[in-house]
Amino acid sequence: MARIEAGGIVILDYGSQTAQLIARRVRDLNVFAALLPFDATLDDAGREVPDFRGIILSGGPASVYEPDAPGLPGWVLECGRPVLGICYGMQLLTQALGGRVAGAQQREYGQAAVEVVERGALFAGLDATQTVWMSHGDRIERPPAGFRVLARTANAPYAAIAQPERALYGIQFHPEVRHTAHGQAMLRNFVLNVCGAVAEWTPEHFIDASIARIREQVGSGRVLLGMSGGVDSAVAGELIHRAVGEQLVPVFVNHGMLRQGEPDAVLELARTLGWKLIAVDATEEFLSALQGVSDPEAKRTIIGATFAGVFEREAARAGRLDWLAQGTIYPDVIESAGTGRPGARRIKSHHNVGGLPEHLRTRLVEPLRELFKDEVRAVGERLGLPEAIVRRQPFPGPGLGVRCVGEVTWERLETLRAADAIFLSELRAAGLMDAIAQAFAVLLPVRSVGVMGDNRTYDEVVVLRAVTTDDFMTADWARLPDDLLARISSRIVNEVPGVNRVLYDVTSKPPATIEWE
Ligand code: XMP
C-alpha cells in the first residue's frame, strides 16, 4: 500500500525559529511535509517522504561564508526536484550555484514592501506590491547565472529570484509567518503548482492509514496505553482501538489531582468508545506519599515515582503485554532529532513511563508521531471524540499537585478544584476559552485577613492565571475584561469555603513560568 506521506515536501532545517511553521503551513495545504536535519541524506528524505516532490530550505542564524556554516547537501541540486530556499536557504542556493552573498549594510528586520517585477510561478495571482516579513543580515549581491529577478525591495535588490527551467526559487523574506500577508498563497504556488505535490494529507486519510499501519505493526499483540484524559492519549487510544479492538489495554490512574469532573469524563469516554478501561483510584496512595511535602521539585518527583509504581503494578496484572503506546507528537520528534542543530541529530525519543518491563520500552506504538498538536485535534474531531477532550488545554502530568502551592491535601485540592471550575466556566460563558492558551487557578499557602458579614476571616488566597501563547515557551498574561474578573472573584469568595481573596497574575513568561511550581 502506498504510504500517505508519499508525494509530499521535504524541508531541511537550518535552525530558523520558524522552520516548524513552514511544515505546518505546507500541511495546511493538505500536503505532507517533514522537517529533516540540514545534513539529511537522500535516503533519509525518501524514507520520510517517499516520492517527495520538492524541497524547501529553511532560514537559519548562520552566514554562508562562515567556516562552519551548515551547507547544502549535494543531492538537493542533483535530484532534479524543485527547490525553494527561504532566507538562509536562498543564500545557500546562491552560493552553491556561483552567485555572491554578502553582509547587508543594514540588517533588515520587520515588515517590508516588495515590488514584484515578474510574477513567474511563485507570485502567480498576486498583486505587484506585497507586504512581507524580513529578518536577515546577509543578502544576495549577485544571483547565480541564469537566475531572474522576481521581486525587490529598497534594501534587497534580489528579494526573490528564480531559475524556472530548473524550478529553483529563492526568497529573502519569510512566507511562513502571518506578517507576510500572502505568504500562504506563495507557498501554495510553489508546493502545488511548481512541485505538483499530492494534496491528500487529511484527517480522514490519516485515520485510515494509521489504522492500517497499527494493525501491521501490532499484529496479534496487546498494547498498553496510559490514559490521562488529555487529547493525545485519547486520540492515540482510539486509533489503536479501531485498529486492534480489545488488544488495546488502556489504564487510567486517577492520582486525585485532576480538575473537577475529569475522572468521570475519562470513564464516560471509555464507555462511549467501548474501551475496556482499567481504572484505578490511587488518590490515597498519592496523598499519603505527598504528606508533609511542600517543595515543588520533591512533589513532582514523588508524583512521578508514585505514578510509575501504580502504572507498572496495574500493567503487571493485565497479563501479557507486547507493546507500549505513547502519545509522542511531531514537535517531540523534531526536538529529539535536534533537526536544526549541528551534531545534535537523532537522540532517541522520550520515554515517559519509568519502571516498565524492559521489552516494552523499545516496543513502542506511537500513532501521533507525525502530527502537530492542531492535527491531533483535527483527527480527534474526525474520530468523533467529545469537544471537551479535543479542545482541552494542556494540563501538567502532576496535575493540581503543582497548582496547590505548599502541602497537597484532599481539602486544599477540593478548594482549588472549586475555584478553578468557577474560573473556567466563566471564561467559557464569556466565549474567551479559544482566545486563551491556558487558564487555571492556583491555591497559595498564605492566609490573609478579610471580613465577611460582621466576621473577621483568615483564609487562603486563590490566584487566577490566564495566558496567551503559541508555543508555551514564551507567554503573555491575558487581558481579561474587568467586569469578568470582578464576577469571577466575587463568585469564588462567596462560593468556595476557605478562600477570602482572589488575585490575577499579570506576569509574562519569561521571567515567570506559566505554572507556579
Ligand atoms: P511552564 O510552567 O514551564 O509550563 O511555563 C509550560 C507548559 O508545560 C506544562 N507543564 C507540564 N506538562 N508535565 C506536563 O505534561 C509537567 O510536569 C508539566 N509542567 C508544566 C504547563 O502546563 C505549560 O503548558
XYZ file of C-alpha atoms and ligand atoms in Angstrom:
541
model
C 0.000 0.000 0.000
C 1.321 3.471 -0.909
C 2.228 5.496 2.119
C 0.134 8.520 2.950
C 3.302 10.648 3.199
C 4.104 9.954 -0.466
C 4.287 12.904 -2.815
C 4.902 15.452 -0.077
C 7.597 18.011 0.596
C 10.950 17.705 2.364
C 12.045 20.692 4.456
C 15.668 20.975 5.517
C 16.002 22.725 8.856
C 18.824 25.253 9.116
C 17.784 26.341 12.585
C 15.275 29.100 11.933
C 12.782 29.717 14.721
C 10.063 29.397 12.111
C 11.197 26.153 10.446
C 8.351 24.186 12.080
C 5.908 26.772 10.836
C 6.923 26.039 7.245
C 5.891 22.424 7.771
C 2.612 23.461 9.339
C 1.795 25.834 6.501
C 2.539 23.189 3.869
C 0.316 20.770 5.754
C -2.438 23.389 5.760
C -2.420 22.756 2.001
C -3.168 19.073 2.769
C 0.334 18.149 1.647
C 2.559 16.108 3.924
C 5.773 17.865 4.924
C 8.635 16.505 7.008
C 11.246 18.634 8.719
C 14.668 16.981 8.422
C 18.120 17.919 9.686
C 20.022 20.006 7.135
C 22.555 17.188 6.724
C 19.901 14.558 5.935
C 20.790 12.212 3.097
C 18.725 11.468 0.022
C 17.846 8.135 1.641
C 16.616 9.916 4.772
C 14.457 12.178 2.633
C 12.989 9.278 0.654
C 12.302 7.307 3.797
C 10.433 10.144 5.492
C 8.638 11.339 2.372
C 8.545 8.666 -0.340
C 8.498 10.134 -3.847
C 8.912 13.649 -2.418
C 8.034 16.320 -4.957
C 10.042 19.278 -3.761
C 12.481 20.624 -1.198
C 12.267 23.744 0.947
C 15.409 25.078 2.610
C 14.565 26.936 5.817
C 16.129 30.089 7.149
C 18.774 29.951 9.839
C 21.056 32.048 12.009
C 24.353 31.300 10.227
C 26.153 33.163 7.432
C 27.017 31.078 4.395
C 30.592 32.335 4.324
C 31.372 31.357 7.935
C 33.760 28.393 8.067
C 31.371 26.033 9.909
C 28.188 27.183 8.250
C 25.715 24.355 7.627
C 25.918 23.505 3.953
C 23.722 22.323 1.127
C 23.739 18.536 0.637
C 24.745 17.680 -2.932
C 21.609 15.633 -3.595
C 19.362 18.685 -3.266
C 20.515 20.073 -6.592
C 21.205 16.681 -8.162
C 17.846 15.023 -7.591
C 16.025 17.164 -10.140
C 13.194 18.256 -7.796
C 12.038 21.859 -7.375
C 13.776 23.776 -4.589
C 12.614 26.820 -2.657
C 15.268 28.496 -0.499
C 13.980 30.826 2.194
C 16.361 33.482 3.564
C 19.481 31.471 4.589
C 18.211 28.750 2.246
C 18.214 31.242 -0.622
C 21.727 32.331 0.242
C 22.894 28.709 0.248
C 21.388 28.122 -3.188
C 23.024 31.281 -4.468
C 26.411 30.313 -3.095
C 26.177 26.724 -4.360
C 25.359 27.898 -7.892
C 28.114 30.506 -8.123
C 26.295 33.698 -7.105
C 27.527 36.085 -4.437
C 26.251 36.612 -0.893
C 27.444 39.431 1.345
C 26.592 41.119 4.602
C 23.963 43.819 4.064
C 24.964 47.352 5.070
C 21.912 47.356 7.176
C 20.228 44.452 8.944
C 16.687 44.227 7.771
C 14.091 43.137 10.277
C 10.335 43.579 10.203
C 7.705 44.206 7.602
C 8.736 45.446 4.180
C 7.047 46.129 0.872
C 8.397 44.114 -2.036
C 7.843 45.049 -5.602
C 7.095 42.054 -7.790
C 8.856 42.651 -11.104
C 7.994 39.292 -12.655
C 5.260 37.102 -11.213
C 6.545 33.802 -12.547
C 5.040 30.740 -10.930
C 5.770 31.918 -7.415
C 3.745 35.117 -7.414
C 1.022 33.964 -9.820
C -2.308 35.571 -8.989
C -0.755 38.074 -6.575
C -0.589 41.875 -6.664
C 2.565 43.676 -7.758
C 3.238 45.008 -4.276
C 3.447 42.552 -1.406
C 3.851 43.054 2.325
C 6.400 40.581 3.598
C 8.373 39.784 6.744
C 12.133 40.211 6.519
C 14.669 39.028 9.046
C 18.171 38.858 7.656
C 21.670 40.267 7.877
C 23.180 38.848 4.679
C 21.774 39.405 1.249
C 22.314 38.420 -2.360
C 24.806 40.666 -4.196
C 24.758 38.736 -7.452
C 22.362 35.911 -8.301
C 23.785 32.806 -9.973
C 23.962 32.775 -13.770
C 20.614 32.040 -15.404
C 18.538 33.324 -12.490
C 15.897 36.010 -12.972
C 14.789 38.618 -10.522
C 11.178 38.191 -9.456
C 10.964 40.787 -6.695
C 12.977 43.505 -4.965
C 12.790 45.884 -2.017
C 14.583 49.169 -1.390
C 17.106 47.236 0.714
C 17.309 43.952 -1.138
C 17.573 44.203 -4.934
C 17.145 40.419 -5.106
C 14.259 39.760 -2.723
C 13.083 36.856 -4.891
C 14.962 35.075 -7.662
C 14.218 32.089 -9.855
C 15.543 29.805 -12.468
C 12.205 28.482 -13.715
C 13.696 25.906 -16.137
C 15.214 24.038 -13.200
C 12.393 25.005 -10.823
C 14.805 26.692 -8.423
C 13.441 29.557 -6.333
C 14.887 31.760 -3.641
C 13.167 34.314 -1.456
C 14.772 36.604 1.084
C 11.643 37.002 3.195
C 9.604 34.531 5.247
C 6.373 33.331 3.595
C 5.566 31.060 6.562
C 4.836 33.853 9.051
C 1.483 35.612 9.171
C 3.132 39.034 8.765
C 3.757 38.096 5.142
C 0.227 38.863 4.024
C 0.083 36.419 1.092
C 2.774 34.013 2.209
C 0.403 31.071 2.128
C -0.512 31.835 -1.496
C 3.203 31.861 -2.386
C 3.727 28.524 -0.646
C 0.673 27.138 -2.412
C 2.066 28.280 -5.755
C 5.339 26.522 -5.048
C 4.027 23.363 -3.421
C 1.019 22.653 -5.625
C 1.845 24.332 -8.931
C 5.624 24.118 -9.181
C 6.126 20.825 -7.297
C 2.805 19.168 -8.120
C 2.719 17.738 -4.605
C -0.021 15.285 -3.660
C -2.683 17.074 -1.589
C -4.186 14.145 0.268
C -2.910 14.752 3.793
C -6.287 14.991 5.523
C -7.551 13.693 8.888
C -9.675 11.066 7.087
C -6.726 9.701 5.114
C -4.524 9.861 8.157
C -7.006 7.824 10.200
C -7.296 5.111 7.537
C -3.536 4.933 7.062
C -2.839 4.980 10.765
C -5.258 2.146 11.486
C -3.705 0.032 8.738
C -0.215 0.791 9.998
C -1.058 -0.050 13.614
C -2.592 -3.374 12.549
C 0.506 -4.238 10.610
C 2.850 -3.211 13.418
C 0.994 -4.766 16.319
C -0.276 -7.995 14.751
C -1.953 -10.006 17.481
C -0.005 -8.269 20.270
C -1.586 -6.474 23.217
C -0.928 -2.735 23.591
C -0.652 -0.964 26.940
C -1.820 2.673 26.970
C -1.650 5.188 29.801
C -4.867 7.179 29.563
C -4.544 10.658 31.050
C -7.745 12.292 29.901
C -5.839 14.561 27.537
C -6.292 14.773 23.816
C -3.106 12.896 22.862
C -3.801 9.711 24.821
C -7.477 9.764 23.820
C -6.692 10.088 20.107
C -3.834 7.566 20.208
C -6.046 5.160 22.144
C -8.975 5.440 19.767
C -6.771 4.883 16.711
C -5.356 1.759 18.335
C -8.799 0.644 19.470
C -10.164 0.972 15.947
C -7.165 -0.917 14.635
C -6.990 -3.849 17.054
C -10.041 -3.598 19.331
C -9.625 -5.336 22.644
C -5.923 -5.855 22.151
C -5.799 -2.282 23.497
C -5.220 -2.298 27.261
C -5.932 1.253 28.460
C -5.013 2.076 32.053
C -6.275 5.195 33.803
C -4.545 6.092 37.058
C -6.527 8.693 38.976
C -3.989 10.431 41.188
C -6.651 12.583 42.807
C -5.179 15.764 41.346
C -7.332 16.127 38.245
C -9.748 19.002 37.759
C -13.417 18.935 38.650
C -15.325 16.288 36.728
C -12.313 14.942 34.840
C -12.125 11.415 36.268
C -15.794 10.864 35.406
C -15.230 12.272 31.937
C -12.465 9.714 31.327
C -14.700 6.831 32.446
C -17.545 8.149 30.331
C -15.305 8.493 27.286
C -14.097 4.912 27.632
C -17.694 3.709 27.966
C -18.796 5.643 24.890
C -15.905 4.352 22.813
C -16.314 0.794 24.033
C -12.831 0.546 25.572
C -12.187 -1.984 28.325
C -10.609 0.602 30.594
C -8.657 -0.446 33.654
C -9.384 2.436 36.050
C -7.532 2.750 39.320
C -8.307 5.293 42.000
C -4.916 5.746 43.648
C -5.760 9.049 45.348
C -4.990 7.737 48.840
C -1.632 6.372 47.751
C -0.603 9.681 46.171
C -1.803 11.819 49.040
C -0.076 9.730 51.671
C 3.189 9.861 49.666
C 2.809 13.648 49.473
C 2.031 14.181 53.131
C 4.126 16.937 54.672
C 5.917 17.730 51.366
C 5.811 21.270 50.037
C 8.995 21.595 47.975
C 7.940 21.815 44.295
C 10.661 19.525 42.932
C 10.103 16.959 45.688
C 6.370 16.979 44.919
C 6.998 16.405 41.226
C 9.446 13.585 41.919
C 7.067 11.867 44.324
C 4.104 12.184 41.957
C 6.192 10.838 39.048
C 7.566 7.896 41.018
C 4.189 7.003 42.536
C 2.608 7.163 39.095
C 5.232 4.834 37.643
C 4.734 2.397 40.530
C 0.942 2.273 40.242
C 1.001 2.075 36.447
C 3.510 -0.729 36.498
C 1.551 -2.662 39.119
C -1.653 -2.422 37.104
C 0.177 -3.353 33.932
C 1.576 -6.456 35.651
C -1.999 -7.511 36.486
C -3.153 -7.058 32.930
C -1.467 -10.189 31.622
C 0.827 -10.435 28.607
C 1.685 -7.098 27.065
C 3.622 -6.712 23.851
C 3.572 -3.016 23.051
C 3.543 0.309 24.825
C 1.522 3.130 23.269
C 2.849 6.649 23.616
C 1.300 9.941 22.618
C 4.570 11.332 21.197
C 3.746 14.102 18.712
C 5.776 15.644 15.883
C 7.305 18.545 17.823
C 8.717 15.951 20.305
C 10.222 14.026 17.394
C 11.755 17.163 15.880
C 13.026 18.233 19.286
C 14.676 14.899 19.994
C 16.200 14.810 16.499
C 17.508 18.353 17.073
C 16.984 18.942 13.370
C 18.366 22.468 13.087
C 21.358 21.985 15.376
C 24.637 20.632 14.083
C 25.766 17.486 15.850
C 22.510 17.015 17.772
C 20.885 14.510 15.494
C 18.567 11.704 16.408
C 18.911 11.473 20.112
C 16.285 8.846 20.850
C 12.793 9.775 21.732
C 11.299 10.367 25.168
C 10.318 7.563 27.445
C 7.673 8.919 29.702
C 6.977 5.809 31.689
C 9.562 4.667 34.206
C 9.728 1.161 35.598
C 8.020 -0.891 32.916
C 9.289 -4.266 31.736
C 12.397 -3.698 29.665
C 10.930 -5.241 26.492
C 8.068 -2.722 26.430
C 10.331 0.303 26.379
C 11.581 -0.458 22.932
C 8.322 -1.835 21.579
C 6.569 1.466 21.083
C 3.407 2.267 19.202
C 3.347 5.996 18.510
C 0.410 6.729 16.220
C 0.735 10.523 16.563
C 4.437 10.927 15.922
C 3.851 12.671 12.605
C 1.198 15.095 13.827
C 1.328 18.646 15.091
C -0.974 19.388 18.026
C -3.631 21.048 15.875
C -3.586 17.992 13.599
C -4.091 15.720 16.627
C -7.161 17.786 17.485
C -8.447 17.592 13.906
C -8.043 13.805 13.936
C -9.786 13.661 17.334
C -12.681 15.654 15.937
C -12.892 13.362 12.951
C -12.893 10.329 15.269
C -15.919 11.846 16.992
C -14.253 12.428 20.373
C -16.084 14.904 22.609
C -15.231 18.575 22.230
C -14.184 18.823 25.885
C -11.362 16.336 25.196
C -10.430 17.530 21.719
C -10.187 21.187 22.763
C -8.689 20.534 26.186
C -5.924 22.903 27.169
C -2.569 21.463 28.188
C -2.565 20.123 31.708
C 0.605 19.138 33.561
C 1.163 15.461 34.396
C 1.428 16.210 38.159
C -1.928 17.958 37.813
C -3.246 20.167 40.569
C -0.347 18.956 42.697
C 1.770 21.751 41.195
C -1.059 24.296 41.478
C -1.632 23.649 45.169
C 1.392 25.619 46.314
C 2.562 24.208 49.647
C 1.342 20.893 51.013
C -1.130 18.911 48.939
C -4.104 17.745 50.988
C -7.519 16.496 49.898
C -9.181 19.529 51.448
C -6.929 22.014 49.662
C -7.383 20.126 46.377
C -11.150 20.406 46.751
C -10.863 24.138 47.408
C -8.685 24.580 44.335
C -10.974 22.446 42.151
C -13.995 24.529 43.116
C -12.250 27.847 42.400
C -10.765 26.533 39.141
C -14.170 25.292 37.950
C -15.731 28.716 38.539
C -12.902 30.448 36.661
C -13.145 28.114 33.667
C -16.925 28.147 33.496
C -16.953 31.964 33.495
C -14.315 32.083 30.734
C -16.369 29.614 28.738
C -19.555 31.622 29.257
C -17.737 34.763 28.102
C -16.642 32.941 24.932
C -12.978 33.535 25.758
C -11.726 29.959 26.007
C -10.454 29.762 22.422
C -8.536 33.022 22.750
C -6.644 31.785 25.798
C -3.981 29.111 25.587
C -4.176 28.100 29.209
C -6.222 29.254 32.198
C -6.281 27.876 35.709
C -6.459 28.703 39.389
C -3.616 28.329 41.880
C -4.037 27.992 45.642
C -1.438 29.763 47.784
C -0.325 28.577 51.206
C -0.848 32.081 52.516
C -3.640 33.340 54.728
C -4.901 36.866 54.747
C -7.401 38.745 56.815
C -10.825 39.561 55.462
C -14.284 40.463 56.616
C -17.474 38.640 55.704
C -20.705 39.899 57.177
C -19.645 41.064 60.597
C -16.990 38.423 60.985
C -13.267 38.527 60.566
C -11.936 35.801 58.258
C -8.442 34.463 57.963
C -8.426 32.354 54.802
C -6.373 31.235 51.825
C -5.619 33.102 48.589
C -6.524 31.989 45.067
C -4.538 33.254 42.086
C -6.047 33.250 38.616
C -3.626 32.649 35.749
C -4.606 33.030 32.085
C -2.034 33.224 29.304
C -1.848 33.630 25.571
C 0.931 31.848 23.700
C 1.607 29.908 20.519
C 4.354 27.666 21.733
C 4.301 27.726 25.571
C 7.975 28.697 25.525
C 7.067 32.334 25.954
C 3.677 33.607 27.058
C 1.843 36.786 27.900
C -0.848 37.224 30.523
C -4.303 37.548 29.035
C -6.018 40.930 29.274
C -9.347 39.808 30.705
C -12.204 42.302 30.997
C -12.513 43.938 34.425
C -16.155 43.029 34.864
C -15.388 39.384 34.135
C -12.594 39.355 36.718
C -14.927 41.043 39.196
C -17.607 38.380 38.680
C -15.130 35.508 38.997
C -13.618 36.985 42.159
C -16.980 37.556 43.749
C -18.187 34.052 42.921
C -15.039 32.419 44.279
C -15.048 34.201 47.650
C -18.777 33.635 48.014
C -18.986 30.047 46.821
C -15.690 28.487 47.859
C -15.261 27.993 51.613
C -11.805 28.808 52.910
C -10.955 31.488 50.307
C -11.332 35.196 51.034
C -9.035 36.797 48.460
C -8.515 36.443 44.675
C -5.521 37.752 42.728
C -4.854 37.947 38.985
C -1.355 37.038 37.815
C -0.003 39.760 35.486
C 3.426 38.264 34.817
C 4.629 37.154 31.412
C 6.918 34.193 30.679
C 9.785 34.880 30.942
C 10.541 35.875 33.652
C 7.786 33.769 35.296
C 6.815 30.292 34.127
C 3.218 29.514 33.219
C 2.754 27.150 36.165
C 3.595 28.295 39.675
C 5.662 25.229 40.520
P 5.920 26.274 32.391
O 5.306 26.287 33.757
O 7.259 25.591 32.369
O 4.955 25.354 31.524
O 5.943 27.613 31.742
C 4.959 25.235 30.124
C 3.864 24.271 29.723
O 4.157 22.952 30.188
C 3.118 22.470 31.036
N 3.750 21.704 32.109
C 3.781 20.365 32.152
N 3.275 19.433 31.324
N 4.110 17.715 32.722
C 3.435 18.105 31.621
O 2.960 17.246 30.880
C 4.647 18.586 33.603
O 5.254 18.207 34.596
C 4.470 19.986 33.302
N 4.853 21.127 33.927
C 4.416 22.166 33.167
C 2.426 23.724 31.547
O 1.093 23.446 31.956
C 2.515 24.617 30.339
O 1.515 24.280 29.383
